[in-house]
Tab-separated table of C-alpha atoms in Angstrom:
chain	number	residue	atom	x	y	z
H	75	UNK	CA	38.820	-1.476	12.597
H	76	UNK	CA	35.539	-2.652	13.199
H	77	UNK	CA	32.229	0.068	12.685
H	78	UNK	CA	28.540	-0.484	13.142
H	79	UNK	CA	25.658	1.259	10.944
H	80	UNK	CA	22.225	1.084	11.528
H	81	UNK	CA	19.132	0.494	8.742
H	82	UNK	CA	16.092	-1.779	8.537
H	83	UNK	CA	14.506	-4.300	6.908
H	84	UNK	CA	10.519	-3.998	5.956
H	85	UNK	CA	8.547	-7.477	6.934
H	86	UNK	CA	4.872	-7.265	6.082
H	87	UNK	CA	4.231	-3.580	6.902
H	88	UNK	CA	6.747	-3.039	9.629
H	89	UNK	CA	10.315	-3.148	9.843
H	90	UNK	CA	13.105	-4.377	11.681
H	91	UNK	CA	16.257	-3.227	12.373
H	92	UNK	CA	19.424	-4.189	10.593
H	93	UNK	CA	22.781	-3.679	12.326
H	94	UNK	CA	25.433	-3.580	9.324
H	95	UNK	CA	28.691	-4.368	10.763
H	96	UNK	CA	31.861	-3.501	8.502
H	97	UNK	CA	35.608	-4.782	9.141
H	98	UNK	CA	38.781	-3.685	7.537
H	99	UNK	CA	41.422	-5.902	7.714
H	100	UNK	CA	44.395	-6.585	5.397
H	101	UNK	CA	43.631	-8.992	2.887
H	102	UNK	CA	42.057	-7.994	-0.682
H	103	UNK	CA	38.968	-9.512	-0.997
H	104	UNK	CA	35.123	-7.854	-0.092
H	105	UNK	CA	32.666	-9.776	1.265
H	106	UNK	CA	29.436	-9.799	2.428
H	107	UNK	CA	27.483	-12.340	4.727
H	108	UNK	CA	24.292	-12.307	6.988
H	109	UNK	CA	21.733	-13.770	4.361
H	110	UNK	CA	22.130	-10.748	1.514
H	111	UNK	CA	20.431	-11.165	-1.698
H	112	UNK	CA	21.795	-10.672	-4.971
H	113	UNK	CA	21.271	-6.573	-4.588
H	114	UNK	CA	23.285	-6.383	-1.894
H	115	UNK	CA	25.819	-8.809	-2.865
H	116	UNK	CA	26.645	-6.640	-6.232
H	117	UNK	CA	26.363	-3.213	-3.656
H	118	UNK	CA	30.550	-2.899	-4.218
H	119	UNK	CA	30.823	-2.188	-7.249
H	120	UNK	CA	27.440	0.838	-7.025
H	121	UNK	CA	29.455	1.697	-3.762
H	122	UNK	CA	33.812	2.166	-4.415
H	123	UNK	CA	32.065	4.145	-7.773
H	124	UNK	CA	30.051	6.531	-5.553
H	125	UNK	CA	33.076	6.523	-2.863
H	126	UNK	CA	35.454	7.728	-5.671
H	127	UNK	CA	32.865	10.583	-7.152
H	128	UNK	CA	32.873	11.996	-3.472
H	129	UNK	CA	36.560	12.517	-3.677
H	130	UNK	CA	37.642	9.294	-1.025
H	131	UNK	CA	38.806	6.684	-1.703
H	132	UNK	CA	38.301	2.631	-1.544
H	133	UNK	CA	40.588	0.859	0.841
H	134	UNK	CA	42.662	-1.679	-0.999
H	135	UNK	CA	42.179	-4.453	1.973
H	136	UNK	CA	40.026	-6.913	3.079
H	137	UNK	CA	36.489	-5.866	3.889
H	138	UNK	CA	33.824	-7.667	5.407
H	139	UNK	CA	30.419	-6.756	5.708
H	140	UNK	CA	28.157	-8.461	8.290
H	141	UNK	CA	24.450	-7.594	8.245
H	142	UNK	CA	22.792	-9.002	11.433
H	143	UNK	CA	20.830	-10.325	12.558
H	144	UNK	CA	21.773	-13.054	10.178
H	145	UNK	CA	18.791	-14.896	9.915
H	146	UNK	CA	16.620	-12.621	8.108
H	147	UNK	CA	17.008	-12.100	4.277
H	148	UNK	CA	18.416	-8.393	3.563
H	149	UNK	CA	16.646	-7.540	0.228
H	150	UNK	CA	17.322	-4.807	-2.281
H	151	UNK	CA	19.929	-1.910	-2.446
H	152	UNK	CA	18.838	0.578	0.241
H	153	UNK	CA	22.134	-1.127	2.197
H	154	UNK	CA	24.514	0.986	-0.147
H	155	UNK	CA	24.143	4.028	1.781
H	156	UNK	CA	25.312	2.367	5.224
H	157	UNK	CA	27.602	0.211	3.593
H	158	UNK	CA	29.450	3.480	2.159
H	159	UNK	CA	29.241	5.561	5.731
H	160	UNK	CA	30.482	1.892	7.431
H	161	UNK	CA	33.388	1.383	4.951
H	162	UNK	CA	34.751	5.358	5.143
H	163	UNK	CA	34.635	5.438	9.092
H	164	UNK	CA	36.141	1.794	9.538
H	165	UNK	CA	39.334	3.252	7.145
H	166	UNK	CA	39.442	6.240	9.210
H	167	UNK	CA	38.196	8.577	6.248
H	168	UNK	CA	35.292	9.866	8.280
H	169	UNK	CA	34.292	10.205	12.424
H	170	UNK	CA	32.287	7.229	14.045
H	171	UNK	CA	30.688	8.851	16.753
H	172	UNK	CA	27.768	9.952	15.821
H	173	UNK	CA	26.365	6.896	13.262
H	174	UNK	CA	25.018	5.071	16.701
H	175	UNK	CA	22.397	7.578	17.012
H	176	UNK	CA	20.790	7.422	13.084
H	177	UNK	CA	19.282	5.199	10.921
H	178	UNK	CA	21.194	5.225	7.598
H	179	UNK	CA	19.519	3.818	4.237
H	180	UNK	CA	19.779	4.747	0.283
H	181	UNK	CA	20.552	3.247	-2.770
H	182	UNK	CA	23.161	4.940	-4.817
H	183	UNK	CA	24.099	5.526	-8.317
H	184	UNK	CA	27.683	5.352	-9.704
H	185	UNK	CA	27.947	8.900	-9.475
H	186	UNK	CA	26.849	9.383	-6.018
H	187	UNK	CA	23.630	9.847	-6.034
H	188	UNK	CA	20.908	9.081	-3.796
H	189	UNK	CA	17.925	6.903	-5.500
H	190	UNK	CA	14.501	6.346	-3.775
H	191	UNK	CA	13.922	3.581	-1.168
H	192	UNK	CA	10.663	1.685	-0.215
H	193	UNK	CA	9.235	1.149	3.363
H	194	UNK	CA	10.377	4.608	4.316
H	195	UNK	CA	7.453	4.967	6.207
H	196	UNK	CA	7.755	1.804	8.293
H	197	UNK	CA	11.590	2.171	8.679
H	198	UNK	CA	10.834	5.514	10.194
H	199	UNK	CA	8.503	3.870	12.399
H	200	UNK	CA	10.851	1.597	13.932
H	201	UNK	CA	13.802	3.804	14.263
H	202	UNK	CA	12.046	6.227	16.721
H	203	UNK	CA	10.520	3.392	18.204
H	204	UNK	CA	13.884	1.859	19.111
H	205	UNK	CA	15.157	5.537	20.358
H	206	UNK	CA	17.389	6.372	17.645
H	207	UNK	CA	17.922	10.528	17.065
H	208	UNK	CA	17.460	10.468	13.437
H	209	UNK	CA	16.889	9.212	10.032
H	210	UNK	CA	18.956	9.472	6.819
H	211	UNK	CA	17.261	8.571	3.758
H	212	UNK	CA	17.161	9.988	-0.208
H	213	UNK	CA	15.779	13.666	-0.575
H	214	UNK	CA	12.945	11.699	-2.498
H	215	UNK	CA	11.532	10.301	0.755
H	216	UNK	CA	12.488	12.622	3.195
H	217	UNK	CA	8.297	13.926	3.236
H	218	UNK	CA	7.221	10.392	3.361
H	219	UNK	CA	9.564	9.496	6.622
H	220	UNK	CA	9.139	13.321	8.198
H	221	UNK	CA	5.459	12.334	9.614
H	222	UNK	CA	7.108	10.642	12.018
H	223	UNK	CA	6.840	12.800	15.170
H	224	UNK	CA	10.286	12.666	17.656
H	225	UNK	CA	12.904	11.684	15.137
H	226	UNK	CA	14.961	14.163	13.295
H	227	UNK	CA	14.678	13.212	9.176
H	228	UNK	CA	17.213	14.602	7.103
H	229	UNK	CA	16.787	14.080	3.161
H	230	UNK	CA	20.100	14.038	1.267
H	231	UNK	CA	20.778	13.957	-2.717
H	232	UNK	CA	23.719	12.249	-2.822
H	233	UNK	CA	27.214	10.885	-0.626
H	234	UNK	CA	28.769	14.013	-0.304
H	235	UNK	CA	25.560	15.382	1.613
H	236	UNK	CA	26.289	12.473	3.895
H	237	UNK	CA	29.292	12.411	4.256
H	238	UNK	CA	29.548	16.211	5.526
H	239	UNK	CA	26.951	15.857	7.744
H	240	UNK	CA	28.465	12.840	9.510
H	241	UNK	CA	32.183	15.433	9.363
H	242	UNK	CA	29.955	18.529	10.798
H	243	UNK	CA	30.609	20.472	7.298
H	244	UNK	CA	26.785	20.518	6.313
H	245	UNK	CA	23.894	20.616	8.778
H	246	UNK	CA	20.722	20.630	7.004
H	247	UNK	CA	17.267	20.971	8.936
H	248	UNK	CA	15.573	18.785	9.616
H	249	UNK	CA	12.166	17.962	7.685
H	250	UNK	CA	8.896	18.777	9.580
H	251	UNK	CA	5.602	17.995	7.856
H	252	UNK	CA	2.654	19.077	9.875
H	253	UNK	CA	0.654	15.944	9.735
H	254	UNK	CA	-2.947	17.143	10.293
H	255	UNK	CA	-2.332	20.232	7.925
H	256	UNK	CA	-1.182	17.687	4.906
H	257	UNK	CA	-3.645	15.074	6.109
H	258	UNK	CA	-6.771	17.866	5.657
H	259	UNK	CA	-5.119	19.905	2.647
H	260	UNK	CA	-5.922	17.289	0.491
H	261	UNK	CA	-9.419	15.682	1.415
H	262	UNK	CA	-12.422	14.988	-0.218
H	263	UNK	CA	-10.796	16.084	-3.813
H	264	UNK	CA	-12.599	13.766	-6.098
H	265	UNK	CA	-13.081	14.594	-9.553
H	266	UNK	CA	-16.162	12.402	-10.330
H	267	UNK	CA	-19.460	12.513	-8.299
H	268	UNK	CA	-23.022	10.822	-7.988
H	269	UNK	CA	-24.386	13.606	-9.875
H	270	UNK	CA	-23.094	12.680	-12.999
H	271	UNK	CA	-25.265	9.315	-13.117
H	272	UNK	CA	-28.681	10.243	-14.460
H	273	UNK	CA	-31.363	7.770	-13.153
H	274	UNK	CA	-30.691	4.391	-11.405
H	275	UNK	CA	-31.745	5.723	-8.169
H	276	UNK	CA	-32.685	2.623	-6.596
H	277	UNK	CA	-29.238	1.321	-7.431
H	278	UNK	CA	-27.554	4.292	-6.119
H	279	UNK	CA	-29.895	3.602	-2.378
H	280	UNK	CA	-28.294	0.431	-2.307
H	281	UNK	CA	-24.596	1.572	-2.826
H	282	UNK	CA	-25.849	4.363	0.147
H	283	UNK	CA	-26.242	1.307	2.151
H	284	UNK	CA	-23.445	-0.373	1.474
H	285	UNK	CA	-21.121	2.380	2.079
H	286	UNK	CA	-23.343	2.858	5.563
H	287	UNK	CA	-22.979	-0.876	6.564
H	288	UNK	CA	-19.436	-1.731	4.925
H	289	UNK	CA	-21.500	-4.325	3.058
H	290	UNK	CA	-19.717	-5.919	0.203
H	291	UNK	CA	-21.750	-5.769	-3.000
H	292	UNK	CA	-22.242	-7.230	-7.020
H	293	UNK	CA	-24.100	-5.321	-9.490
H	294	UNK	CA	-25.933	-7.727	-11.981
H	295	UNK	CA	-26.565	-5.995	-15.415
H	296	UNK	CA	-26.210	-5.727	-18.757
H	297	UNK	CA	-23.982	-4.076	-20.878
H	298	UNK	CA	-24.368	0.246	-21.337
H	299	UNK	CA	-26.810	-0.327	-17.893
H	300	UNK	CA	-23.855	2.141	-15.987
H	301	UNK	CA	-23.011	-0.540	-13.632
H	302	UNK	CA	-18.891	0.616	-13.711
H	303	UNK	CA	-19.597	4.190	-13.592
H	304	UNK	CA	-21.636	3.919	-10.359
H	305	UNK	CA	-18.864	1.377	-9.196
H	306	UNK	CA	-15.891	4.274	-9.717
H	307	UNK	CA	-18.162	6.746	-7.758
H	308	UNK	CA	-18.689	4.375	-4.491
H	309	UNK	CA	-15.275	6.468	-2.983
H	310	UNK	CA	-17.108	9.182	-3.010
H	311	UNK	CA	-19.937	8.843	-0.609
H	312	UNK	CA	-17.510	6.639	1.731
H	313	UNK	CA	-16.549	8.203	4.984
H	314	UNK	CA	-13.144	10.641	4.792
H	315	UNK	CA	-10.329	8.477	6.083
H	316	UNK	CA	-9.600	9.536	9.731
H	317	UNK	CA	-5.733	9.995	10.603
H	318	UNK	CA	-5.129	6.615	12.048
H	319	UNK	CA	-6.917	4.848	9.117
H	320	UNK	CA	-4.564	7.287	6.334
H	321	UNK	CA	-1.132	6.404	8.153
H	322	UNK	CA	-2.149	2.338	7.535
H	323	UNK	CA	-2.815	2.761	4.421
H	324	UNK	CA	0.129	4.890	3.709
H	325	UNK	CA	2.035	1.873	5.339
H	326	UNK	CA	1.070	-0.507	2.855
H	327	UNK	CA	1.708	2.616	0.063
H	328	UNK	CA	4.872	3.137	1.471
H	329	UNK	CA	6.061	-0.808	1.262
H	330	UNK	CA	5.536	-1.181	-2.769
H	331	UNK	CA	7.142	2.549	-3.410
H	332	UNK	CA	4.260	4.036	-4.455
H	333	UNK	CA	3.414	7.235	-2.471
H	334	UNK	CA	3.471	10.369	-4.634
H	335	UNK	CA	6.336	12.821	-4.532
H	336	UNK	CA	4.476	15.373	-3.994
H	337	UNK	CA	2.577	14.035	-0.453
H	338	UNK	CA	3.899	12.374	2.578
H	339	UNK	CA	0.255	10.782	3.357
H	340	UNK	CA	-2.602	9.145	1.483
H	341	UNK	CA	-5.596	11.098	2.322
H	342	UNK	CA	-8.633	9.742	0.169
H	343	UNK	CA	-9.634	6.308	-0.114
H	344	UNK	CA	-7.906	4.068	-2.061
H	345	UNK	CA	-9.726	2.347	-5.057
H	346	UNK	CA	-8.684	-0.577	-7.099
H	347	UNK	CA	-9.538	-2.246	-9.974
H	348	UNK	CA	-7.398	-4.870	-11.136
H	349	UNK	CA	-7.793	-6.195	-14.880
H	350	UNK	CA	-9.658	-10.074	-15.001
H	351	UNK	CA	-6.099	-10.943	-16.483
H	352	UNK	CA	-4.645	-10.406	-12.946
H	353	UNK	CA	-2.598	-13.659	-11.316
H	354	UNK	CA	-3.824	-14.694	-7.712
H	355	UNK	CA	-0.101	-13.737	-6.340
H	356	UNK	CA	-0.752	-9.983	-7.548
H	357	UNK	CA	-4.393	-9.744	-6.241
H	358	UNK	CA	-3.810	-11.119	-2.645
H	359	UNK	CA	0.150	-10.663	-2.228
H	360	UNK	CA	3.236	-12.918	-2.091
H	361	UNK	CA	6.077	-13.913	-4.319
H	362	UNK	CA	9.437	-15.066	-3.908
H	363	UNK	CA	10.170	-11.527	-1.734
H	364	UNK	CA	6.795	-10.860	-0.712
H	365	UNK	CA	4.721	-8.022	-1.544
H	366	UNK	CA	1.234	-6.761	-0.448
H	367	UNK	CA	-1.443	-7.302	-2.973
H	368	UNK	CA	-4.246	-5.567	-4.657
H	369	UNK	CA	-6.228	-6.389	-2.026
H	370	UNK	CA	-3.757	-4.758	0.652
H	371	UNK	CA	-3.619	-2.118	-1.393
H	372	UNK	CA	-7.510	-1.365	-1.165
H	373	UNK	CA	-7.247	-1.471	2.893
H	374	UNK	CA	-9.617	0.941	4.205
H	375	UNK	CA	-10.831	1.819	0.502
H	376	UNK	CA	-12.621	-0.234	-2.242
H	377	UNK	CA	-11.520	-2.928	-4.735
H	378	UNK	CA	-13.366	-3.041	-7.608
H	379	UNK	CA	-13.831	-6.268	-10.058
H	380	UNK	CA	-15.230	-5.462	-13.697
H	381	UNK	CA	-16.698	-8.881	-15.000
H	382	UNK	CA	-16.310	-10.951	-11.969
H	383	UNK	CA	-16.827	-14.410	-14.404
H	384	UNK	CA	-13.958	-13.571	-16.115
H	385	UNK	CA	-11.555	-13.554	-13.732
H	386	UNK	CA	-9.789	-17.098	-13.273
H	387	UNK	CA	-11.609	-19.337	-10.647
H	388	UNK	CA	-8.055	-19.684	-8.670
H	389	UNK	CA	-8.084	-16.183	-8.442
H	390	UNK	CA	-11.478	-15.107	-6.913
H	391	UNK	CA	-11.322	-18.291	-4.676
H	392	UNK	CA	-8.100	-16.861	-2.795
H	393	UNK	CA	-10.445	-13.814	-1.901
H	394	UNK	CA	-12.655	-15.646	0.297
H	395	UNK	CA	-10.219	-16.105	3.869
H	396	UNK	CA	-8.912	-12.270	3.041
H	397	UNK	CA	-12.123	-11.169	2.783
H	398	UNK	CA	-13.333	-13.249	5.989
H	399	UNK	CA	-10.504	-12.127	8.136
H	400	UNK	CA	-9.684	-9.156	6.715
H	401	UNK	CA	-6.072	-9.778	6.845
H	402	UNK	CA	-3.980	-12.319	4.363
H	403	UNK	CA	-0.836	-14.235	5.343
H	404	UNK	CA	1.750	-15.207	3.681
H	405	UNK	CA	3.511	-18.013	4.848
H	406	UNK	CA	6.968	-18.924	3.574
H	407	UNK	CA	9.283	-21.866	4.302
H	408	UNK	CA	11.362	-19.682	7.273
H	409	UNK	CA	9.163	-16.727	7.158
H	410	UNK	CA	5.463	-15.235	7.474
H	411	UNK	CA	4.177	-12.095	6.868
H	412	UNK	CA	0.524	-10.596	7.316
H	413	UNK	CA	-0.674	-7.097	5.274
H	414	UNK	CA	-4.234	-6.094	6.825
H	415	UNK	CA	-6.964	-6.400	3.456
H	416	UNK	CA	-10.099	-4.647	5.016
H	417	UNK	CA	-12.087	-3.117	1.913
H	418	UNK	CA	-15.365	-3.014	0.748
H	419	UNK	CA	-15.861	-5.099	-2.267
H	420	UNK	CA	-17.872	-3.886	-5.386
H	421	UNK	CA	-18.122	-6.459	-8.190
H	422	UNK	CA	-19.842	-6.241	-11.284
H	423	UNK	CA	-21.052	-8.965	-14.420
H	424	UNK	CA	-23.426	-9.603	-16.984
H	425	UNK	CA	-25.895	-11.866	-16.168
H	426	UNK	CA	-25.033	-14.155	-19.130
H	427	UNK	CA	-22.301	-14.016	-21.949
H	428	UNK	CA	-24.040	-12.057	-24.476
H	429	UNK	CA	-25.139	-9.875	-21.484
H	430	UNK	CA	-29.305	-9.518	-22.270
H	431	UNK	CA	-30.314	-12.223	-20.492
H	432	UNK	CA	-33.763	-10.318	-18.738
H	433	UNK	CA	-33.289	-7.514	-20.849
H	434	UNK	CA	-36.473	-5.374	-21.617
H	435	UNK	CA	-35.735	-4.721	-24.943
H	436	UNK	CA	-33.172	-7.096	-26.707
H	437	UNK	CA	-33.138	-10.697	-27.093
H	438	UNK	CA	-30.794	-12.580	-25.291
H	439	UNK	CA	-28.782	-15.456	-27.505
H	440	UNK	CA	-27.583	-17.686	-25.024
H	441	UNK	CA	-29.172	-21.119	-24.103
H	442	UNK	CA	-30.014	-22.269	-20.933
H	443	UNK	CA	-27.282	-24.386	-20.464
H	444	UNK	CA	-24.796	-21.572	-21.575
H	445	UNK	CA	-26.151	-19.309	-18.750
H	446	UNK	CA	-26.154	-21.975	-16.125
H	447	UNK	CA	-22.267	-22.392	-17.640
H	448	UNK	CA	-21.680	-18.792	-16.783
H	449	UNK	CA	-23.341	-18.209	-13.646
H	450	UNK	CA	-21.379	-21.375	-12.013
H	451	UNK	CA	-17.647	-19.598	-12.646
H	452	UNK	CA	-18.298	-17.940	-9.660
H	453	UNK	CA	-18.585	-20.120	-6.581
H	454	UNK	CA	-21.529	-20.545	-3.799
H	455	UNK	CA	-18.749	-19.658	-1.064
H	456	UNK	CA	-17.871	-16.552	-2.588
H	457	UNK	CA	-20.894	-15.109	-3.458
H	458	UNK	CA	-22.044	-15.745	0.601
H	459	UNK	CA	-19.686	-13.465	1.607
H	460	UNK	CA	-21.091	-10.597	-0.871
H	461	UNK	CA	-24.068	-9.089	0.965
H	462	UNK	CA	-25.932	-7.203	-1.630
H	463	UNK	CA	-26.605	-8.692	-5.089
H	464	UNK	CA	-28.242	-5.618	-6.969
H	465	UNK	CA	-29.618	-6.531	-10.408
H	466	UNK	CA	-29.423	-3.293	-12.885
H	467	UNK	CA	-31.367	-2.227	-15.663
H	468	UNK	CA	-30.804	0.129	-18.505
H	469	UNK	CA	-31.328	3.834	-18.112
H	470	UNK	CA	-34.462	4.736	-20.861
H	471	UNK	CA	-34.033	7.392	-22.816
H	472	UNK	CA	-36.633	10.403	-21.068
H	473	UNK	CA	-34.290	9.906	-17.808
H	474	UNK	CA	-30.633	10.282	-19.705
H	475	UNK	CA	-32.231	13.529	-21.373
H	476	UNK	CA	-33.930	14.531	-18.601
H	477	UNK	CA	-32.609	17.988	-17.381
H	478	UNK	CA	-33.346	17.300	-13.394
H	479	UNK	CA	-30.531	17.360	-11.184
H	480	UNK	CA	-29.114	14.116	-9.963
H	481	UNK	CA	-28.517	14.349	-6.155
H	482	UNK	CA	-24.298	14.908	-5.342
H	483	UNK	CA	-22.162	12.715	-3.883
H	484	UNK	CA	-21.452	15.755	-0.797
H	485	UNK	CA	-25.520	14.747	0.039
H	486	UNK	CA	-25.390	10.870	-0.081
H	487	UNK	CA	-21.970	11.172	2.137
H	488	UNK	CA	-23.665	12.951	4.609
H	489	UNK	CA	-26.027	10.130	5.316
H	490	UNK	CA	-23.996	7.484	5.167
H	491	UNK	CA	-21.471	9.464	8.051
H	492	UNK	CA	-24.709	9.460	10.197
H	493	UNK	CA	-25.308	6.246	9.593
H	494	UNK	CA	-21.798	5.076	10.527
H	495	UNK	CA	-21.840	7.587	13.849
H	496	UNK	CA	-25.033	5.514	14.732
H	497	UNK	CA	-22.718	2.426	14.552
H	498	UNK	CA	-19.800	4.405	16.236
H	499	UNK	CA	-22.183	4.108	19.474
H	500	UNK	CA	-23.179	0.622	18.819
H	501	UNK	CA	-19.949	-0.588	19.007
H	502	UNK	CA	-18.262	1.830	21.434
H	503	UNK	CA	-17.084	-0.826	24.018
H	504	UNK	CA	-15.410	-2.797	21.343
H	505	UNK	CA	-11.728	-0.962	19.466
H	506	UNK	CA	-11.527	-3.644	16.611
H	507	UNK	CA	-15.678	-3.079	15.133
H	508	UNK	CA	-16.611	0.208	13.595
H	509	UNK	CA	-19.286	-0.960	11.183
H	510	UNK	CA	-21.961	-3.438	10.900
H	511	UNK	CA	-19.951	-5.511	8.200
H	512	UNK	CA	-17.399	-6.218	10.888
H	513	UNK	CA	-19.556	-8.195	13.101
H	514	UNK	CA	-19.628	-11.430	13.443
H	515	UNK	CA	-22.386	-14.088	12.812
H	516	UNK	CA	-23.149	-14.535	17.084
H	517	UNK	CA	-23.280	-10.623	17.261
H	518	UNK	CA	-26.150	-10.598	14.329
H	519	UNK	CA	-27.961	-13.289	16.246
């Protein structure tokens, strides 16, 4: 008997969907074609264990397993959960008639149970877009796949859940998360703030107009001078993400498995900041199976890089066509994938390697050729596309012990949202620009 399962497969940020097509015939081998990887390949053994804890049983024939279309790679083990439902209604154990209208997808554990998927999101996505009635996934991501409006998402813990739903024994509701209620819950609930920073007011008016303008921007200082503690508070003064701006960033969240439990939607900007260690694959995406970077991961947010000279020159020059475009590809021998990489960069070094070269007060003990050494790790090209360079002094004493109120973040956020209404106008007749950074170099002519 031949049955057909549906799930997906996530490419970039979106998905595609999967047909998984299981035949029982007599014979005694399992197989499983259409371009699996090794995941999928060793799903039999996860799946006739999670079969047996349900109280069915394996067939003892020939079972093949088609995943189509069979061009595309099927990667990881969210296929055991359709592979399961495909192999107990092809042997009869369980009714057929009803897995044409869901997505199915889930890894599970030798006992049954269901174990967290990534690309929930995404998968969602395309299963209401290709008119499916519903979506069954792991309890875990149930919250993460229910802001999907017009598709029924039911979270299950383990087979058995399945398995009577698919019989009519359980009927669970359906999970409904109010977007705009979680979306709003949530914002704005930073713990640090402007205020904390005593002094380096003219550094904090430049920040205000980067965060107005978009503007990418390196803070030249040296050491103690509070150039990273400024840097971790540029979220706060940004803009509150709008809806459409949280659900792509949740997206790219949602791909690499790391949305919290506890939310189904990012709902303050993201911030990054990756250790100088970091390899160029991790920073702007890729791999063998490949997965959105740091810099995808600061879409719509900030990504912040402590020490910029320290990073490896391979690394920072794979920034500069991300940070042009504001999109990265990833081009593979059958494949390419694009993840969207539009942040605001902050960067921050010492202006030599002792780090007191101009200092008011201590002697710096590097020569001139030692500086020059330094300065050149990071390249003319990169540096052009960083619009401020703000040079940063130390803090003297009477301002750190000064007992005046530093002006909040709440204040500076408010003038940079004018600011960015202003260039909500300006650029009215045009969807893809929403602040000056965006533009191009004939539009600033």
């Amino acid at each position: 008997m031949l049955v057909k399962t549906f799930g997906s497969a996530v490419y970039g940020v979106n998905a595609l969907t999967i047909t998984i097509e299981v035949s029982i015939t007599s014979g005694t081998k399992y197989f499983v074609v259409g371009l699996p990887d090794n995941a999928v390949k060793e799903s039999m053994f996860r799946v006739e264990s999670a079969i047996k804890m349900a109280g069915y049983h394996m067939p003892r024939q020939r079972i093949v397993i088609n995943l189509a279309p069979a061009d595309i790679r099927k990667e990881g083990s969210a296929y055991d959960l359709p592979i399961a439902i495909g192999i107990l209604a092809a042997s009869g154990q369980i009714d057929a008639d009803l897995l044409d209208q869901y997505f199915i997808m889930g890894e599970l554990s030798l006992d049954g149970g269901l174990q967290s998927i990534k690309g929930a999101l995404p998968i969602a996505i395309q299963a209401r877009n290709d008119g499916f009635k519903g979506f069954i996934l792991p309890l875990e991501n149930s919250k993460e796949a229910g802001i999907v409006n017009d598709l029924d998402v039911y979270g299950m813990q383990n087979l058995a859940e399945v398995i009577g739903f698919f019989k009519g024994t359980e009927k669970p509701n359906p999970v409904v998360v109010n977007t705009r209620e979680e979306f709003m819950k949530q914002i704005n609930s930073y713990e640090q703030d402007f205020s904390d920073v005593k002094g380096q007011e003219n550094i904090k008016r430049a920040l205000e107009i980067a965060a107005a303008g978009g503007h990418n921007v390196i803070l030249i200082g040296p050491p103690g001078a509070g150039k990273t503690m400024l840097a971790k508070r540029l979220p706060t003064i940004l803009p509150p993400l709008n809806l459409h701006e949280a659900l792509e960033s949740t997206k790219i969240y949602s791909v690499v498995g790391k949305i919290p439990t506890t939310s189904a939607l990012l709902t303050e900007r993201p911030f990054r900041a990756p250790h100088h260690t970091i390899s160029d694959v991790a920073l702007v995406g890729g791999g063998m199976n490949p997965q959105p970077g740091e810099i995808s991961l600061a879409h719509n947010g900030v990504l912040f890089l402590d020490e910029l000279p320290e990073f490896k020159r391979t690394v920072l020059e794979v920034m500069r066509q991300p940070l042009e475009d504001r999109k990265v590809s990833i081009s593979r021998a059958r494949f390419s994938v694009e993840y969207p990489s539009s942040f605001m960069l902050i960067a921050s070094m010492n202006p030599c390697p002792c780090g007191f070269f101009n200092h008011p007060e201590k002697e710096c003990l590097c020569g001139p050729g030692v500086v020059q050494k330094y300065l050149s790790k990071i390249s003319g090209p990169l540096l052009d596309r960083i619009d401020l360079h703000v040079e940063v002094t130390p803090v003297n004493f009477s301002e750190l012990s000064s007992s005046r109120e530093a002006e909040k973040s709440s204040e500076i956020r408010a003038r940079v949202m004018k600011a960015r209404t202003v260039q909500d106008h300006r650029f009215a007749t045009n969807d893809t620009l929403h602040f000056n950074a965006q533009m191009s170099s004939n539009m600033v002519r």
